[in-house]
XYZ file of C-alpha atoms in Angstrom:
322
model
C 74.331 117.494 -72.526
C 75.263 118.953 -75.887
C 73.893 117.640 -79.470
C 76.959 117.478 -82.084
C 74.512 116.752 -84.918
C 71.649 114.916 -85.416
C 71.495 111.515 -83.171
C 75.115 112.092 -82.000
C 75.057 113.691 -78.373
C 78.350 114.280 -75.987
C 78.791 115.083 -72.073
C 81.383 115.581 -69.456
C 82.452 112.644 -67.911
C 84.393 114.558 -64.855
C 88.009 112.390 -64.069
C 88.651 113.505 -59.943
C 91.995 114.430 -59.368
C 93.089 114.011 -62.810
C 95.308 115.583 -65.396
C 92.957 114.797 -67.650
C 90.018 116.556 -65.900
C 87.489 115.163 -67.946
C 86.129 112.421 -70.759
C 83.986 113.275 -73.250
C 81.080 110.906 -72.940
C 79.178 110.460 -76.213
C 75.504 109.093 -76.602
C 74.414 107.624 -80.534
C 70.917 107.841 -80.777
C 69.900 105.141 -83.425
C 66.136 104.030 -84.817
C 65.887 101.206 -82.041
C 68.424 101.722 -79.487
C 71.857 103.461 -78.614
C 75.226 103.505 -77.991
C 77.357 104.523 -75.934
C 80.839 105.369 -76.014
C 83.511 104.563 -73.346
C 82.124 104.707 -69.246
C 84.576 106.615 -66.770
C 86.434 105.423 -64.096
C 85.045 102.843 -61.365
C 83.520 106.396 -58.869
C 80.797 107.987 -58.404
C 81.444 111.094 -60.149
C 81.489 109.075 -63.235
C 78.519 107.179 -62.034
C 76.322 110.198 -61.853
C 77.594 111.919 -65.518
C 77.258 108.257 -67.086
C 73.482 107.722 -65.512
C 72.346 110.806 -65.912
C 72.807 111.534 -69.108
C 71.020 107.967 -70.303
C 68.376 109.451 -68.210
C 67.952 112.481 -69.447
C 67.919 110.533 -73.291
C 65.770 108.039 -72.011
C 68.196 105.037 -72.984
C 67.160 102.031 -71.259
C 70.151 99.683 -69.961
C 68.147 96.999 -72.065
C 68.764 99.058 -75.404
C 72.006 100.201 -74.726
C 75.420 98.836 -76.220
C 78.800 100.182 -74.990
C 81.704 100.585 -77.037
C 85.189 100.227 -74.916
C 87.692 101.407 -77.314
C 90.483 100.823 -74.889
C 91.667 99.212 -71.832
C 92.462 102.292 -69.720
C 90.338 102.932 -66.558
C 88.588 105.742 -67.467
C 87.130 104.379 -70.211
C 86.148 101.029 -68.962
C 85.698 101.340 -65.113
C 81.764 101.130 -65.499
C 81.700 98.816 -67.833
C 81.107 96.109 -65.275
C 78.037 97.307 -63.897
C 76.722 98.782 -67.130
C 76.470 94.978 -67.952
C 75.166 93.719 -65.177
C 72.091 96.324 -65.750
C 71.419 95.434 -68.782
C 73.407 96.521 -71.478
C 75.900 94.927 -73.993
C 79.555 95.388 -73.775
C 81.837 95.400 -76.708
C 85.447 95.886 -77.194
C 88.162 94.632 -79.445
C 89.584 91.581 -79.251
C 93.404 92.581 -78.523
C 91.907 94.983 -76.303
C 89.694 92.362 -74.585
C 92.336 90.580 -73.550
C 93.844 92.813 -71.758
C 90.725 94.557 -70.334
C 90.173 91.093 -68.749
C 93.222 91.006 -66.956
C 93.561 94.984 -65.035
C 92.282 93.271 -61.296
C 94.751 89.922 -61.993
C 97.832 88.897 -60.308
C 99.283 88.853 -63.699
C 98.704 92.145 -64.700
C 100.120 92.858 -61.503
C 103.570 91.195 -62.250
C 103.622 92.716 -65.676
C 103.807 96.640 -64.556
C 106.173 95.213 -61.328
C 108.581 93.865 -64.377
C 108.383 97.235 -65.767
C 109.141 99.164 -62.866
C 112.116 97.576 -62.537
C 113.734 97.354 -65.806
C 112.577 101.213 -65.995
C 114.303 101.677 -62.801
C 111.695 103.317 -60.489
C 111.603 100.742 -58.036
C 113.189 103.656 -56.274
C 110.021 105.749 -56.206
C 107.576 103.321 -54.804
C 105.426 103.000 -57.821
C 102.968 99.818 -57.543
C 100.238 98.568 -59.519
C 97.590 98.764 -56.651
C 98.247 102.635 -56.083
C 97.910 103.181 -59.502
C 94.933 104.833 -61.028
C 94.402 102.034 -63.815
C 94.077 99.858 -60.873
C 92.270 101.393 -58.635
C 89.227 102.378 -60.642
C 89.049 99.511 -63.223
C 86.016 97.505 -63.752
C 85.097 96.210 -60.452
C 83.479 92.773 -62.026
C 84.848 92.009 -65.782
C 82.007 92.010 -68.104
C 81.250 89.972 -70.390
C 82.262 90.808 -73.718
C 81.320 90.866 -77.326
C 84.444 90.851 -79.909
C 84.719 93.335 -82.945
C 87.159 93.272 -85.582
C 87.691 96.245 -88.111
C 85.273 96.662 -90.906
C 82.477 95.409 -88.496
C 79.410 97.502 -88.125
C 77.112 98.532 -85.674
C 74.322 99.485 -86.964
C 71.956 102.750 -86.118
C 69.500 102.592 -88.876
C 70.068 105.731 -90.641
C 73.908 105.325 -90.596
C 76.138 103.145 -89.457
C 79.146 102.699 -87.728
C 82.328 101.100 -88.770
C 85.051 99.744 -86.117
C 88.913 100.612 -87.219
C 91.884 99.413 -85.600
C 93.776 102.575 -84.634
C 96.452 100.949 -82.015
C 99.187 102.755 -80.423
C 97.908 104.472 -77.378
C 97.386 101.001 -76.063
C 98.137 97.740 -78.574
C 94.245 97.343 -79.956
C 92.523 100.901 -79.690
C 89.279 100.864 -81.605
C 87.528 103.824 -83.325
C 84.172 104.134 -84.587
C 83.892 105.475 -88.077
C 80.657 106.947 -89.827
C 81.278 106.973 -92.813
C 78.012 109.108 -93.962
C 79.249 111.712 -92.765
C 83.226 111.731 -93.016
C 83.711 111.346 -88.951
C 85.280 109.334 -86.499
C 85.027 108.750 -82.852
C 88.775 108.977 -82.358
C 88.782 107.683 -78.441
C 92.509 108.783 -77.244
C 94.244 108.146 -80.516
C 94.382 111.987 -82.084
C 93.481 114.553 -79.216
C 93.650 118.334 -79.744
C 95.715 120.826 -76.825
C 97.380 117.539 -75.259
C 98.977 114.611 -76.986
C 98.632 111.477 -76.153
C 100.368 109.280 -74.044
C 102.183 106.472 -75.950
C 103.388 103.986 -73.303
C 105.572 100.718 -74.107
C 103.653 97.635 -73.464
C 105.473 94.637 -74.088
C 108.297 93.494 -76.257
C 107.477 92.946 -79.555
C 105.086 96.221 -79.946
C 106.569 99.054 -81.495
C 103.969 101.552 -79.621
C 105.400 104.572 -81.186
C 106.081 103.034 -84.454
C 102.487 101.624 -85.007
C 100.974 104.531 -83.577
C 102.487 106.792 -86.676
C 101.378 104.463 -88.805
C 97.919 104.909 -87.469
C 98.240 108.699 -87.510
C 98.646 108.426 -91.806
C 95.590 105.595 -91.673
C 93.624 108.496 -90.046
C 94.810 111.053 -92.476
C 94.358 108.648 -95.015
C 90.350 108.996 -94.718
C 89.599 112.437 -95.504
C 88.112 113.080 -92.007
C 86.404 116.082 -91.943
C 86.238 115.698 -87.772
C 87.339 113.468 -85.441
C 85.353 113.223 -81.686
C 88.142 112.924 -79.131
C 87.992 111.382 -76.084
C 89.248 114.629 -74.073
C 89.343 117.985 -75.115
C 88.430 119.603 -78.106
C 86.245 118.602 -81.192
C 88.937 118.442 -83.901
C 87.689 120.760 -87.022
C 90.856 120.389 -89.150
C 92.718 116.551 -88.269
C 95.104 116.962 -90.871
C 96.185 119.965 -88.894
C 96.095 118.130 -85.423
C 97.803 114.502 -87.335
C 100.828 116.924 -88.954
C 101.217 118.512 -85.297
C 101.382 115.075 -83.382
C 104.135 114.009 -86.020
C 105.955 116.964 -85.180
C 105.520 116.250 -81.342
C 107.066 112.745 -81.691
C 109.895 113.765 -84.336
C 110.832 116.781 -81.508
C 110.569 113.845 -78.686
C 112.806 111.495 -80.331
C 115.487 113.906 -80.793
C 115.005 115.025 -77.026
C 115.739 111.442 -76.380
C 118.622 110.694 -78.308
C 120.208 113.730 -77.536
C 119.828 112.861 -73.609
C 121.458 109.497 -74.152
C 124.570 111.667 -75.780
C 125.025 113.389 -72.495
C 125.282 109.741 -70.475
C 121.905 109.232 -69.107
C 121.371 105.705 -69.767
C 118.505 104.172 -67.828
C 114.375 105.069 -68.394
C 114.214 106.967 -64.964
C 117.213 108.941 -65.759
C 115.941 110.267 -69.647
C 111.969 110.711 -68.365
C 113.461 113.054 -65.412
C 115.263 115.296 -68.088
C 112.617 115.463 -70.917
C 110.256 118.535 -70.692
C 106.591 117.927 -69.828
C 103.827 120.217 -69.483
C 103.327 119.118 -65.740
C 103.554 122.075 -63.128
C 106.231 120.733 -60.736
C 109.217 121.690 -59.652
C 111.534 118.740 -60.678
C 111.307 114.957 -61.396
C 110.642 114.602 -57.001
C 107.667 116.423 -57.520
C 105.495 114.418 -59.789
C 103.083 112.491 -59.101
C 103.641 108.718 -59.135
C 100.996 107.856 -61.613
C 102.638 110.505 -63.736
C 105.982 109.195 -63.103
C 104.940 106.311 -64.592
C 103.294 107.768 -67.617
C 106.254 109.626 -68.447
C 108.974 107.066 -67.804
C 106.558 104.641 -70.145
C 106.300 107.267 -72.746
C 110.388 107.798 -72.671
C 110.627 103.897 -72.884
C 108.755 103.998 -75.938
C 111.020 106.834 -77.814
C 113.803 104.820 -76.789
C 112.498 101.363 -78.113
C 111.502 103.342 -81.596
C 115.562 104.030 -81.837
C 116.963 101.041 -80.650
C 114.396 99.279 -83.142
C 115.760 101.318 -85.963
C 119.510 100.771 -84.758
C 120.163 104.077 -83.456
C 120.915 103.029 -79.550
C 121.849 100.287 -77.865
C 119.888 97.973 -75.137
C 121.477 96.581 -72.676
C 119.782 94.419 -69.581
C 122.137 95.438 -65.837
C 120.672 94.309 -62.769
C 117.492 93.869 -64.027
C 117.548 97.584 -65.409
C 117.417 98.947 -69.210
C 120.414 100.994 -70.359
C 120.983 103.368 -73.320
C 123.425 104.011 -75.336
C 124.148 105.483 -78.676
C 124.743 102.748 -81.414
């Protein structure tokens, strides 16, 4: 347990077999209660971090609200239980809808559709193995809807919800405004990037996100609390980086669709990714999924804008320059 400044606390949230190795867990002490941000998955490594840490506070389940900023596992996967203890559970409401859906058939048929137009059917990638699965809430809880510009407030200071979408399609950050900071969630991380996935048609995940990256700048943060990693000291620095990152991955891209690699699988296995393995047979399937989602959404920013073409084969997505 480690206090940032006064009333704001984080911890290690440890992620098992994870590239991620860790969430930062962080604990807002207010006049009358607390919250907490994001839960871990659905284990008991989580489990233990998430509980003893309230202990060793003393935040009682019964003055405790929990802030789900996104859908992903590892920040909702106690969320569940949480409630069922005691606490209140809020999230956005794009992000609700789709935190209510991770155990459903639906969801299910959603990433299957995917796999297939991305072309990994050939890797044996399903839902059920994957991570986002596996250790999602195990009950849904029930959930209280923010919108941006609502507050939750802590007595001293407040916080301030802000729509920061483009990791997933309705990311939420908590802003204090007092003192010029925001708890960032996966949005802006510092050593690693994050992962910007395609989602659905219609959602320009990498064009929205970009947008959210000058929103950020736009407040005159003076630090942002990430979800992994490091405390960002400098997020102009970090925000000017990430640009670079995604201007560098779309020409990647485009220049891999010039040499005739035309479906998702085919430009995700040539792109370079800091993953220690010795080819595109070698990664993990959770991670072949990441990346292949994360090339999807490069290529959807530049067919978007004209630059290649889309076209449906088989039931698989092809690539070509326009």
């Amino acid at each position: 347990m480690h206090q940032l400044e006064e009333g704001f606390y984080t911890f290690p949230i440890p992620l098992p077999n994870n590239p991620l190795k860790a969430l930062n867990g962080y604990i807002i002490l207010g006049d009358t209660g607390a919250v907490m941000i994001d839960t871990g998955f659905a284990m008991d490594a989580c489990r233990e971090a998430v509980y003893g840490a309230l202990e060793a506070l003393g935040v009682s389940f019964d003055k405790l609200t929990v802030v789900l900023t996104h859908l992903h596992s590892d920040h909702t996967g106690l969320a569940g239980e949480l409630h069922d203890r005691g606490a209140k559970i809020i999230a956005g409401k794009t992000e609700s809808w789709w935190i209510r859906r991770l155990r459903t058939e639906e969801m299910a048929q959603g990433f299957k559709t995917l796999i297939e137009r991305f072309d990994l059917d050939r890797d044996g990638i399903h839902y059920y193995d994957n991570p986002g699965y596996k250790y999602a809430p195990q009950s849904t809880p029930e959930l209280d809807i923010v919108e941006e510009g609502d507050r939750i407030e802590m007595g001293r200071f407040s916080l301030e919800v802000v729509d920061l979408p483009g990791h997933t399609p309705g990311l939420i950050g908590l802003y204090c405004r007092e003192r010029g900071c925001l708890f960032g969630a996966d949005h802006i991380l510092d050593k690693i990037t994050p992962n910007i996935s395609y989602w659905q048609e219609g959602f320009d995940s990498l064009g929205v996100y970009l947008e959210m990256l000058e929103k950020a700048r736009a407040m005159k943060l003076k630090r942002v609390y990430s979800a992994h990693r490091n405390v960002i000291d400098d997020p102009d620095r970090r925000i000017d980086e990430l640009v670079a990152h995604h201007d560098h991955r779309l020409k990647e891209v485009f220049e891999i669709v010039g040499q005739g690699h035309e479906t998702v699988r085919e430009i995700a296995a040539r792109m370079h990714w800091e993953l220690r393995a010795a080819g595109w047979d070698e990664f993990p399937k959770a991670q072949k999924w990441f990346a292949s989602s994360e090339a999807m959404a490069h290529l959807e920013y530049l067919h978007l804008r004209g630059r290649l073409n889309r076209t449906l084969i088989d039931g698989i997505y092809h690539y070509s320059h326009a």
